[in-house]
CSV table of C-alpha atoms in Angstrom, one decimal:
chain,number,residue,atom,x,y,z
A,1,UNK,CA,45.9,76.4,108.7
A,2,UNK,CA,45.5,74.1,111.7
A,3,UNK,CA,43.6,70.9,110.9
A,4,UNK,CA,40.5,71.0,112.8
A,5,UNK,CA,38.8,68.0,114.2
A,6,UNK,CA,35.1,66.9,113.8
A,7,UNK,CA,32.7,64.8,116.0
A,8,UNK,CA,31.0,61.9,114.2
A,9,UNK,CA,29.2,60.2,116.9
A,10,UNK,CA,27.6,63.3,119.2
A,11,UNK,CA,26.8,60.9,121.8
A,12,UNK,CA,30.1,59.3,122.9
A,13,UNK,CA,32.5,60.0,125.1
A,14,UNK,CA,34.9,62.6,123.1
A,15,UNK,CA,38.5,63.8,124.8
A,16,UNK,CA,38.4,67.7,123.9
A,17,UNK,CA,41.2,70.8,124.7
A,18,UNK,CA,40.2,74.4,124.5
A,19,UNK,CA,43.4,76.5,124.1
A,20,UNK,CA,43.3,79.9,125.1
A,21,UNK,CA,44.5,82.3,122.3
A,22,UNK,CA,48.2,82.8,121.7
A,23,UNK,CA,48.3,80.5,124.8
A,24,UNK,CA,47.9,83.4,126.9
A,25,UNK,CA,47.9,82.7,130.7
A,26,UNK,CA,44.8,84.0,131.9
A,27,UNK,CA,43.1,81.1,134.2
A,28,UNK,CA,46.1,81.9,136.7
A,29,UNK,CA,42.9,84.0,138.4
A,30,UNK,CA,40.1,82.7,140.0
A,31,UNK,CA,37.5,85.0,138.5
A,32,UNK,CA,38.3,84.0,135.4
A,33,UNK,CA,38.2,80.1,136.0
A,34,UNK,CA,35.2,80.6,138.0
A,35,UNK,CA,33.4,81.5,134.5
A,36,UNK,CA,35.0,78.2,132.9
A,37,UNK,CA,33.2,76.0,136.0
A,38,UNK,CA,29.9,77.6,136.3
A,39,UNK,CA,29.6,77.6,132.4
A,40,UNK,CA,30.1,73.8,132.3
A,41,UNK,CA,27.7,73.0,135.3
A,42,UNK,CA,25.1,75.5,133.1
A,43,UNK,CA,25.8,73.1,130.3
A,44,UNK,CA,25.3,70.2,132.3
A,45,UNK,CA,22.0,71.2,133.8
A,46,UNK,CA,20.3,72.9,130.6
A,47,UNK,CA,21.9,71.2,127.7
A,48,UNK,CA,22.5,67.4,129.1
A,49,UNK,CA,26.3,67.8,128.7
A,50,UNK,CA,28.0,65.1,130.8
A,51,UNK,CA,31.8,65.7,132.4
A,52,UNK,CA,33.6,62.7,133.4
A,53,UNK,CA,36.9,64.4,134.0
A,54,UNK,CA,38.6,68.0,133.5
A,55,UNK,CA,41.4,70.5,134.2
A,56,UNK,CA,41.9,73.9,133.8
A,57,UNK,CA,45.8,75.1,133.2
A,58,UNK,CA,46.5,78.6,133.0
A,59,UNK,CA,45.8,78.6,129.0
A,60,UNK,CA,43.9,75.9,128.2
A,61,UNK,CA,41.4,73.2,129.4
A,62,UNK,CA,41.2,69.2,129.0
A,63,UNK,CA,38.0,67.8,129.3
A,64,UNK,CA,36.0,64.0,128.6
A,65,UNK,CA,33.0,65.2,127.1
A,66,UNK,CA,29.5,63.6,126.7
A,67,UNK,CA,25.8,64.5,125.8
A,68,UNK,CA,22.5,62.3,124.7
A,69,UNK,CA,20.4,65.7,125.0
A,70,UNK,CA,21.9,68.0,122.4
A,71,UNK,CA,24.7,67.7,119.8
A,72,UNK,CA,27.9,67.9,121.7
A,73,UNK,CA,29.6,70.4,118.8
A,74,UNK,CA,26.4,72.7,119.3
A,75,UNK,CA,27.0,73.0,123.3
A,76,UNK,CA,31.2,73.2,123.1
A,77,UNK,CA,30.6,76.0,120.1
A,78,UNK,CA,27.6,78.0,122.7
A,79,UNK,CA,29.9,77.1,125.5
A,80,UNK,CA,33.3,78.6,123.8
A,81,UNK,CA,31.1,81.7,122.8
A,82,UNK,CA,29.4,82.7,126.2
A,83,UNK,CA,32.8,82.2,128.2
A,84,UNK,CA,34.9,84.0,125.2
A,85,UNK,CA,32.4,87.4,126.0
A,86,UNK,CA,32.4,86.8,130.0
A,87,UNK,CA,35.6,86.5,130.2
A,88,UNK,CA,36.6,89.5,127.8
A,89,UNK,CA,34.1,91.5,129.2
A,90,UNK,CA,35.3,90.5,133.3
A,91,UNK,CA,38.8,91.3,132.2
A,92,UNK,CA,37.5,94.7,130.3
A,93,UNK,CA,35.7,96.1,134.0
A,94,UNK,CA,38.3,94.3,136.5
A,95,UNK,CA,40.2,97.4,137.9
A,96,UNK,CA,42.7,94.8,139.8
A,97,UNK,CA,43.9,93.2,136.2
A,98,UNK,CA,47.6,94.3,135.7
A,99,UNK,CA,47.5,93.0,132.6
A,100,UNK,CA,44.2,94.3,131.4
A,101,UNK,CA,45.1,96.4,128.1
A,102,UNK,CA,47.5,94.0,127.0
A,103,UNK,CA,44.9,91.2,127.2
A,104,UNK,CA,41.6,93.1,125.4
A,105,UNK,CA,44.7,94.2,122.8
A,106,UNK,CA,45.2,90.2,122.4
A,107,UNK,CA,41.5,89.0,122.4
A,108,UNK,CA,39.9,91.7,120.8
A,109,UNK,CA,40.2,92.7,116.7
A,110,UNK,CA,38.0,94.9,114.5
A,111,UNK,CA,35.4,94.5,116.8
A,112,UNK,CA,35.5,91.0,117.4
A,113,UNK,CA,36.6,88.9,121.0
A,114,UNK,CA,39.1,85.8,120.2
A,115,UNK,CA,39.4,84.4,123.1
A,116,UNK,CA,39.4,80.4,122.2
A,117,UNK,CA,41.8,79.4,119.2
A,118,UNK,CA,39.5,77.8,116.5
A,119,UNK,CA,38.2,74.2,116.5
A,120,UNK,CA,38.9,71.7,119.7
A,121,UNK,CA,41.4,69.1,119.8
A,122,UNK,CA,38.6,66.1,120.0
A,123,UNK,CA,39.2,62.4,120.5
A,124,UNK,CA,36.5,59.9,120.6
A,125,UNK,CA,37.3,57.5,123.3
A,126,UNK,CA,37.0,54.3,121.8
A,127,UNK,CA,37.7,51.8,124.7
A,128,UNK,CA,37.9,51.8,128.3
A,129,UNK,CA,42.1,51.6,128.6
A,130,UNK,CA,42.4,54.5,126.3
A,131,UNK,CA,39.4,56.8,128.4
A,132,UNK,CA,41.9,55.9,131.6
A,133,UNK,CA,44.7,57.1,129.6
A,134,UNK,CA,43.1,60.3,128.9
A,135,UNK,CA,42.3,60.4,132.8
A,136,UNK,CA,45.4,60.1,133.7
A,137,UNK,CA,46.9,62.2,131.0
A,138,UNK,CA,44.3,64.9,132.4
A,139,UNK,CA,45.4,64.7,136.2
A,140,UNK,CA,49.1,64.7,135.7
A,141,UNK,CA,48.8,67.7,133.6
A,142,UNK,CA,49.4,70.2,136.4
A,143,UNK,CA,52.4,67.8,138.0
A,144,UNK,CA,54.3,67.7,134.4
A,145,UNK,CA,54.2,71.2,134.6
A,146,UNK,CA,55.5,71.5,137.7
A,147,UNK,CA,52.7,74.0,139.9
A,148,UNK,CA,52.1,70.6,142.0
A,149,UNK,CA,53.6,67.7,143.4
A,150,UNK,CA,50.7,65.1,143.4
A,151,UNK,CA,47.8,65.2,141.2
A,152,UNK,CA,45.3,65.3,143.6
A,153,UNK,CA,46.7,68.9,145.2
A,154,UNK,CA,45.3,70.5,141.9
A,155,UNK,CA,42.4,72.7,142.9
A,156,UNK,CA,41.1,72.8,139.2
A,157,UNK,CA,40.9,69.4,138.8
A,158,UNK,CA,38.3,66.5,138.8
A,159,UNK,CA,41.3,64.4,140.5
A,160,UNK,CA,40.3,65.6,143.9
A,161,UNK,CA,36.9,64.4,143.5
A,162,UNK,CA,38.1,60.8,142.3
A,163,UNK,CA,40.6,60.4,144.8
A,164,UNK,CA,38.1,61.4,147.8
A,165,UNK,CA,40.1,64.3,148.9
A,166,UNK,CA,37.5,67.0,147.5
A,167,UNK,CA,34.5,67.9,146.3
A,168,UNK,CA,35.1,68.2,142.2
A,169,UNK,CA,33.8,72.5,141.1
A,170,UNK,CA,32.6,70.7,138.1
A,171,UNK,CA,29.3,67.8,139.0
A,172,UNK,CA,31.5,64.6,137.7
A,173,UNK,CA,29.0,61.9,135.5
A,174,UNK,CA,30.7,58.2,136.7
A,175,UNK,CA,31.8,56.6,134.0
C-alpha cells in the first residue's frame, strides 16, 4: 500500500499532485482539462481555495495549494470527487473519444469511477526558497518532458501568467 500523506496545518501553503489512475493520459484533450480549470476557479470562488501555481500534464496535476475558508483536505477530497464523475461521465457521452471503452474499462469497477489514485502527494511549504523550488519544479515540468522548449509556451500552466506572456486559466493568489 502507498503511504499516503496528511495535512496538519489546513491553512498553509501545501505542494499537492493528483495522479490520474494507472497514469493514464487523458488531459492530452482540452474538454477534459477544461473540467480540471473551471473546477479549481469553482473552488476558489465558493470554498476560499487559493492557487499560487499549477500544471496540468497529460496524467497528473501539480499544484501550491492554500485555504483560510474551509479545510483544504475537505475541498481537494470534493474537488477530486466532482472532476472524477465529470470527467468519466464527458468521456462516457463524447462520440469523438477513440479511446472511450478502453478508458470507462480503466476508471470504472463494480459500479464505482477511479479516476484519481488515492491520497495526494502533499508538501507543506515551509519557507520561501523551498515554495520557489516547487515553482520552478512545477513550470519545467512540461520542458523535462519534452512537449515544450521554454516553460512559458506551456498552455496549462500558471508560468504564462508569471512571466507576463498570458493570462493564467486558473485566477493565481500572489504569494
Amino acid at each position: 500500500m502507498a503511504f499516503l500523506y496528511t495535512i496538519k496545518d489546513q491553512q498553509a501553503l501545501h505542494f499537492v499532485t493528483f495522479t490520474v489512475h494507472q497514469w493514464a493520459d487523458v488531459f492530452t484533450r482540452n474538454v477534459y482539462v477544461e473540467i480540471i480549470t473551471e473546477s479549481v476557479n469553482y473552488c476558489q470562488k465558493a470554498k476560499g481555495l487559493k492557487v499560487y501555481a499549477w500544471v496540468i500534464m497529460s496524467n497528473h496535476c501539480h499544484f501550491i495549494l492554500s485555504s483560510d475558508k474551509f479545510p483544504l483536505t475537505d475541498i481537494i477530497r470534493d474537488f477530486k470527487k466532482y472532476t472524477a464523475k465529470k470527467i468519466v461521465e464527458e468521456i462516457r457521452e463524447n462520440e469523438k473519444e477513440s479511446r472511450r471503452k478502453w478508458l470507462l474499462w480503466l476508471f470504472q469497477r463494480n459500479g464505482h469511477i477511479w479516476f484519481w489514485e488515492k491520497g495526494y502527494h502533499g508538501i507543506e511549504i515551509f519557507s520561501q526558497k523551498f515554495l520557489e523550488s516547487k515553482i520552478n519544479y512545477i513550470h519545467l515540468n512540461p520542458v523535462k518532458a519534452g512537449i515544450v522548449e521554454k516553460e512559458e509556451e506551456y498552455l496549462n500552466s500558471s508560468c504564462g501568467e508569471l512571466y507576463g506572456v498570458r493570462k493564467s486559466k486558473i485566477i493565481l493568489t500572489e504569494y
